Amino acid sequence: MTGYKENQLIHIDPIEAFQDNYIWLIHNDQNSIIVDPGDAEPVINALERKNLNLVAIFITHHHADHIGGVMALQEKYPHIKIFAPQKDKYEFVNISLKNGDEINIPALQINYKIIEIPGHTRGHIAYYDKKNLFCGDTLFACGCGKIFDGTHEQMYNSLKKISALPKDTKIYCAHEYTKKNITFALSLDPDDTNLQLRKALVSNMKNTIPSSLEEELKTNPFLKCTSLEAFKRLRDLKDQY
Ligand SMILES: [Zn+2]
């Protein structure tokens, strides 16, 4: 069964890396999972500061700013399990995952379901525990990822797939792009009151993630596209913005 075992306290903390990356640290009072460690050093610092044991790494896709720290972490913590998309090739040993797979992390008593969400890359996956979605560079707060080795059609369908999850799902994306994304969305629709409210809400926030699917459905222009053509046009406009 996907989800948390009740009566256990799980924390999800951001570890900041590079310019605007978030490496997510999921933990209880002893054990932890790391999502997309682009860099090992800030991860090791956080684990040592919080006195946590690392049991697993989750990879959403193959870009360097999501996997750059894996080899060093594997060396330092040789017993960890590394999960990654089946459709990608990695130089580190990993357990490969495809759509519908379920993984169990006994040290945290959590199960995750794997959802394939290609588009940004052709192999991109998300990890979902029925409350929280770790979606890498697919859905951003008020935006979505660029199309690299996937296709517009894949991204459009992946965003539809995410949109169908429960509205209270928390969205843990991998970059802090929210303010720039809201500015772009407002440039298209300056009178949108939901966007104006969201702009005001985040104006004094440094870390705006997680977002919720409900908020994204209200304000994210990429989730409002009702055709692939409209999505392509919007993605092109954002790429040129
Ligand atoms: Zn990426």
Coordinates of C-alpha atoms and ligand atoms in Angstrom, one line a residue:
M1 CA 0.0 0.0 0.0
T2 CA 1.4 3.4 -1.0
G3 CA 1.6 5.9 1.8
Y4 CA 2.7 6.5 5.3
K5 CA 2.4 4.2 8.2
E6 CA 0.2 6.2 10.6
N7 CA 1.6 7.6 13.9
Q8 CA 5.1 8.2 12.5
L9 CA 6.5 11.7 12.1
I10 CA 8.1 12.3 8.7
H11 CA 9.8 15.6 7.9
I12 CA 10.7 16.9 4.4
D13 CA 13.4 19.5 4.4
P14 CA 15.0 21.4 1.5
I15 CA 18.7 21.3 1.0
E16 CA 19.7 24.2 -1.2
A17 CA 22.3 23.6 -3.9
F18 CA 23.8 25.6 -6.8
Q19 CA 21.8 28.7 -7.8
D20 CA 18.3 27.5 -7.3
N21 CA 18.1 23.7 -6.9
Y22 CA 16.3 21.9 -4.1
I23 CA 17.6 18.5 -2.9
W24 CA 14.8 17.1 -0.8
L25 CA 15.6 15.4 2.5
I26 CA 12.9 13.0 3.7
H27 CA 13.5 11.8 7.3
N28 CA 12.3 10.6 10.6
D29 CA 14.5 11.0 13.7
Q30 CA 17.0 8.4 12.5
N31 CA 16.9 7.6 8.9
S32 CA 16.6 9.5 5.6
I33 CA 16.1 9.5 1.9
I34 CA 17.6 12.1 -0.5
V35 CA 15.9 13.1 -3.7
D36 CA 18.1 14.3 -6.7
P37 CA 21.4 15.0 -5.0
G38 CA 23.1 17.2 -7.7
D39 CA 25.9 17.9 -5.2
A40 CA 27.1 15.7 -2.3
E41 CA 28.6 18.3 0.0
P42 CA 25.5 20.1 1.1
V43 CA 23.8 16.7 1.6
I44 CA 26.6 15.3 3.8
N45 CA 26.6 18.6 5.8
A46 CA 22.8 18.3 6.4
L47 CA 22.9 14.6 7.3
E48 CA 25.8 15.2 9.8
R49 CA 24.2 18.3 11.3
K50 CA 20.9 16.4 11.9
N51 CA 22.7 13.2 12.8
L52 CA 20.8 11.1 10.2
N53 CA 21.5 7.8 8.6
L54 CA 21.1 7.8 4.8
V55 CA 19.2 4.7 3.5
A56 CA 18.1 5.6 -0.1
I57 CA 18.5 8.0 -3.0
F58 CA 15.7 8.8 -5.4
I59 CA 16.6 10.0 -8.9
T60 CA 13.9 11.7 -11.0
H61 CA 15.9 12.1 -14.2
H62 CA 19.5 12.1 -15.6
H63 CA 20.5 15.8 -15.6
A64 CA 23.8 16.6 -13.9
D65 CA 22.3 19.0 -11.4
H66 CA 20.2 16.1 -10.1
I67 CA 22.7 13.2 -10.0
G68 CA 26.1 15.0 -9.6
G69 CA 26.5 14.0 -6.0
V70 CA 25.4 10.3 -6.3
M71 CA 28.9 8.7 -6.7
A72 CA 30.4 10.6 -3.7
L73 CA 27.3 9.7 -1.6
Q74 CA 27.5 6.1 -2.6
E75 CA 31.2 6.0 -1.6
K76 CA 30.5 7.6 1.8
Y77 CA 27.4 5.5 2.5
P78 CA 28.0 2.2 0.7
H79 CA 24.8 0.5 1.9
I80 CA 22.3 2.9 0.4
K81 CA 19.9 1.9 -2.3
I82 CA 19.7 4.1 -5.3
F83 CA 16.5 4.2 -7.3
A84 CA 16.4 5.7 -10.8
P85 CA 14.3 5.7 -14.0
Q86 CA 14.5 2.5 -16.1
K87 CA 14.5 4.5 -19.4
D88 CA 17.8 6.2 -18.5
K89 CA 21.4 4.9 -18.4
Y90 CA 23.5 5.7 -15.3
E91 CA 27.1 5.0 -14.4
F92 CA 26.2 4.2 -10.8
V93 CA 24.5 0.9 -9.8
N94 CA 20.8 1.5 -9.3
I95 CA 17.4 -0.2 -9.0
S96 CA 15.5 0.8 -12.1
L97 CA 11.9 1.9 -11.9
K98 CA 9.0 2.1 -14.3
N99 CA 5.4 3.4 -14.2
G100 CA 3.3 1.7 -11.5
D101 CA 6.2 0.2 -9.6
E102 CA 6.0 0.5 -5.8
I103 CA 9.0 0.8 -3.5
N104 CA 9.1 0.2 0.1
I105 CA 11.5 2.0 2.5
P106 CA 11.3 0.0 5.7
A107 CA 13.6 2.3 7.7
L108 CA 11.0 5.1 7.3
Q109 CA 8.0 2.9 7.0
I110 CA 7.0 4.6 3.7
N111 CA 5.9 3.3 0.4
Y112 CA 6.1 5.2 -2.9
K113 CA 4.4 4.7 -6.2
I114 CA 6.3 5.5 -9.3
I115 CA 4.6 7.7 -11.9
E116 CA 6.3 8.1 -15.3
I117 CA 6.1 11.8 -16.3
P118 CA 8.2 12.1 -19.5
G119 CA 8.6 15.4 -21.4
H120 CA 11.5 17.3 -19.8
T121 CA 13.4 14.1 -20.4
R122 CA 12.1 10.9 -22.0
G123 CA 12.7 8.8 -18.8
H124 CA 11.6 11.3 -16.1
I125 CA 9.7 9.7 -13.1
A126 CA 8.0 11.0 -10.0
Y127 CA 7.8 9.5 -6.5
Y128 CA 4.4 9.7 -4.9
D129 CA 3.4 8.6 -1.3
K130 CA -0.3 9.7 -1.6
K131 CA 0.4 13.0 0.1
N132 CA 3.6 14.3 -1.5
L133 CA 4.8 14.3 -5.1
F134 CA 8.5 14.5 -5.9
C135 CA 8.3 15.6 -9.5
G136 CA 11.9 16.8 -10.3
D137 CA 11.8 19.2 -13.3
T138 CA 8.3 18.4 -14.6
L139 CA 5.8 20.6 -12.8
F140 CA 7.2 23.8 -11.2
A141 CA 5.3 26.2 -9.0
C142 CA 3.4 28.3 -11.6
G143 CA 5.5 26.7 -14.4
C144 CA 6.8 23.6 -16.0
G145 CA 10.2 22.2 -17.1
K146 CA 11.7 22.8 -20.5
I147 CA 11.5 20.1 -23.2
F148 CA 15.0 18.5 -23.5
D149 CA 15.1 14.9 -24.7
G150 CA 11.3 14.3 -24.3
T151 CA 8.5 15.8 -26.4
H152 CA 5.9 18.5 -25.9
E153 CA 3.2 15.8 -26.3
Q154 CA 4.8 13.8 -23.5
M155 CA 5.0 16.8 -21.2
Y156 CA 1.4 17.8 -21.9
N157 CA 0.2 14.3 -21.0
S158 CA 2.4 14.2 -17.9
L159 CA 1.0 17.4 -16.6
K160 CA -2.5 16.0 -17.2
K161 CA -1.5 12.9 -15.2
I162 CA -0.3 15.0 -12.3
S163 CA -3.5 17.2 -12.5
A164 CA -5.6 14.1 -11.8
L165 CA -4.0 13.5 -8.4
P166 CA -5.8 14.6 -5.2
K167 CA -5.9 18.4 -5.0
D168 CA -4.2 18.5 -1.6
T169 CA -1.1 16.7 -3.0
K170 CA 2.0 18.7 -2.1
I171 CA 4.3 19.4 -5.0
Y172 CA 8.0 19.1 -4.3
C173 CA 9.8 20.3 -7.4
A174 CA 13.5 20.7 -7.8
H175 CA 14.0 24.4 -8.5
E176 CA 13.0 27.7 -6.9
Y177 CA 11.6 29.4 -10.0
T178 CA 8.3 30.6 -8.5
K179 CA 8.6 34.4 -8.6
K180 CA 9.9 34.4 -12.2
N181 CA 7.1 32.0 -13.2
I182 CA 4.5 34.2 -11.7
T183 CA 5.9 37.2 -13.5
F184 CA 5.7 35.4 -16.8
A185 CA 2.1 34.2 -16.1
L186 CA 1.0 37.7 -15.1
S187 CA 2.6 39.0 -18.4
L188 CA 0.0 36.9 -20.2
D189 CA -2.9 37.7 -17.9
P190 CA -2.3 40.8 -15.8
D191 CA -5.8 40.9 -14.4
D192 CA -5.9 37.4 -13.0
T193 CA -6.7 37.9 -9.4
N194 CA -5.5 34.4 -8.3
L195 CA -2.1 35.2 -9.8
Q196 CA -2.0 38.6 -8.2
L197 CA -2.8 37.0 -4.8
R198 CA -0.1 34.4 -5.3
K199 CA 2.4 37.1 -6.2
A200 CA 1.7 38.9 -3.0
L201 CA 1.8 35.7 -1.0
V202 CA 5.3 34.7 -2.1
S203 CA 6.8 38.3 -2.3
N204 CA 8.5 38.0 1.0
M205 CA 9.2 34.2 0.9
K206 CA 12.7 32.9 0.1
N207 CA 11.5 29.2 -0.1
T208 CA 8.1 28.9 -1.8
I209 CA 8.2 25.1 -2.1
P210 CA 6.2 22.9 -1.6
S211 CA 3.3 24.1 -3.5
S212 CA -0.1 22.3 -3.6
L213 CA -1.8 20.8 -6.7
E214 CA -4.8 22.9 -5.8
E215 CA -2.8 26.1 -6.0
E216 CA -1.2 25.0 -9.3
L217 CA -4.6 24.2 -10.9
K218 CA -5.7 27.7 -10.0
T219 CA -2.7 29.6 -11.2
N220 CA -0.3 27.6 -13.3
P221 CA -0.8 28.5 -17.0
F222 CA 0.6 25.2 -18.2
L223 CA -2.0 23.2 -16.3
K224 CA -4.8 25.4 -17.8
C225 CA -3.9 24.4 -21.4
T226 CA -6.8 22.5 -23.0
S227 CA -5.0 21.4 -26.1
L228 CA -1.5 20.2 -27.1
E229 CA -1.3 23.1 -29.6
A230 CA -2.0 25.7 -26.8
F231 CA 0.6 24.0 -24.6
K232 CA 3.3 24.1 -27.3
R233 CA 2.6 27.8 -28.0
L234 CA 2.8 28.6 -24.3
R235 CA 6.0 26.6 -23.8
D236 CA 7.6 28.4 -26.8
L237 CA 6.6 31.8 -25.4
K238 CA 8.2 30.9 -22.0
D239 CA 11.4 29.7 -23.7
Q240 CA 11.7 33.1 -25.4
Y241 CA 10.7 35.1 -22.4
Ligands
ZN1 ZN 16.5 18.7 -15.5

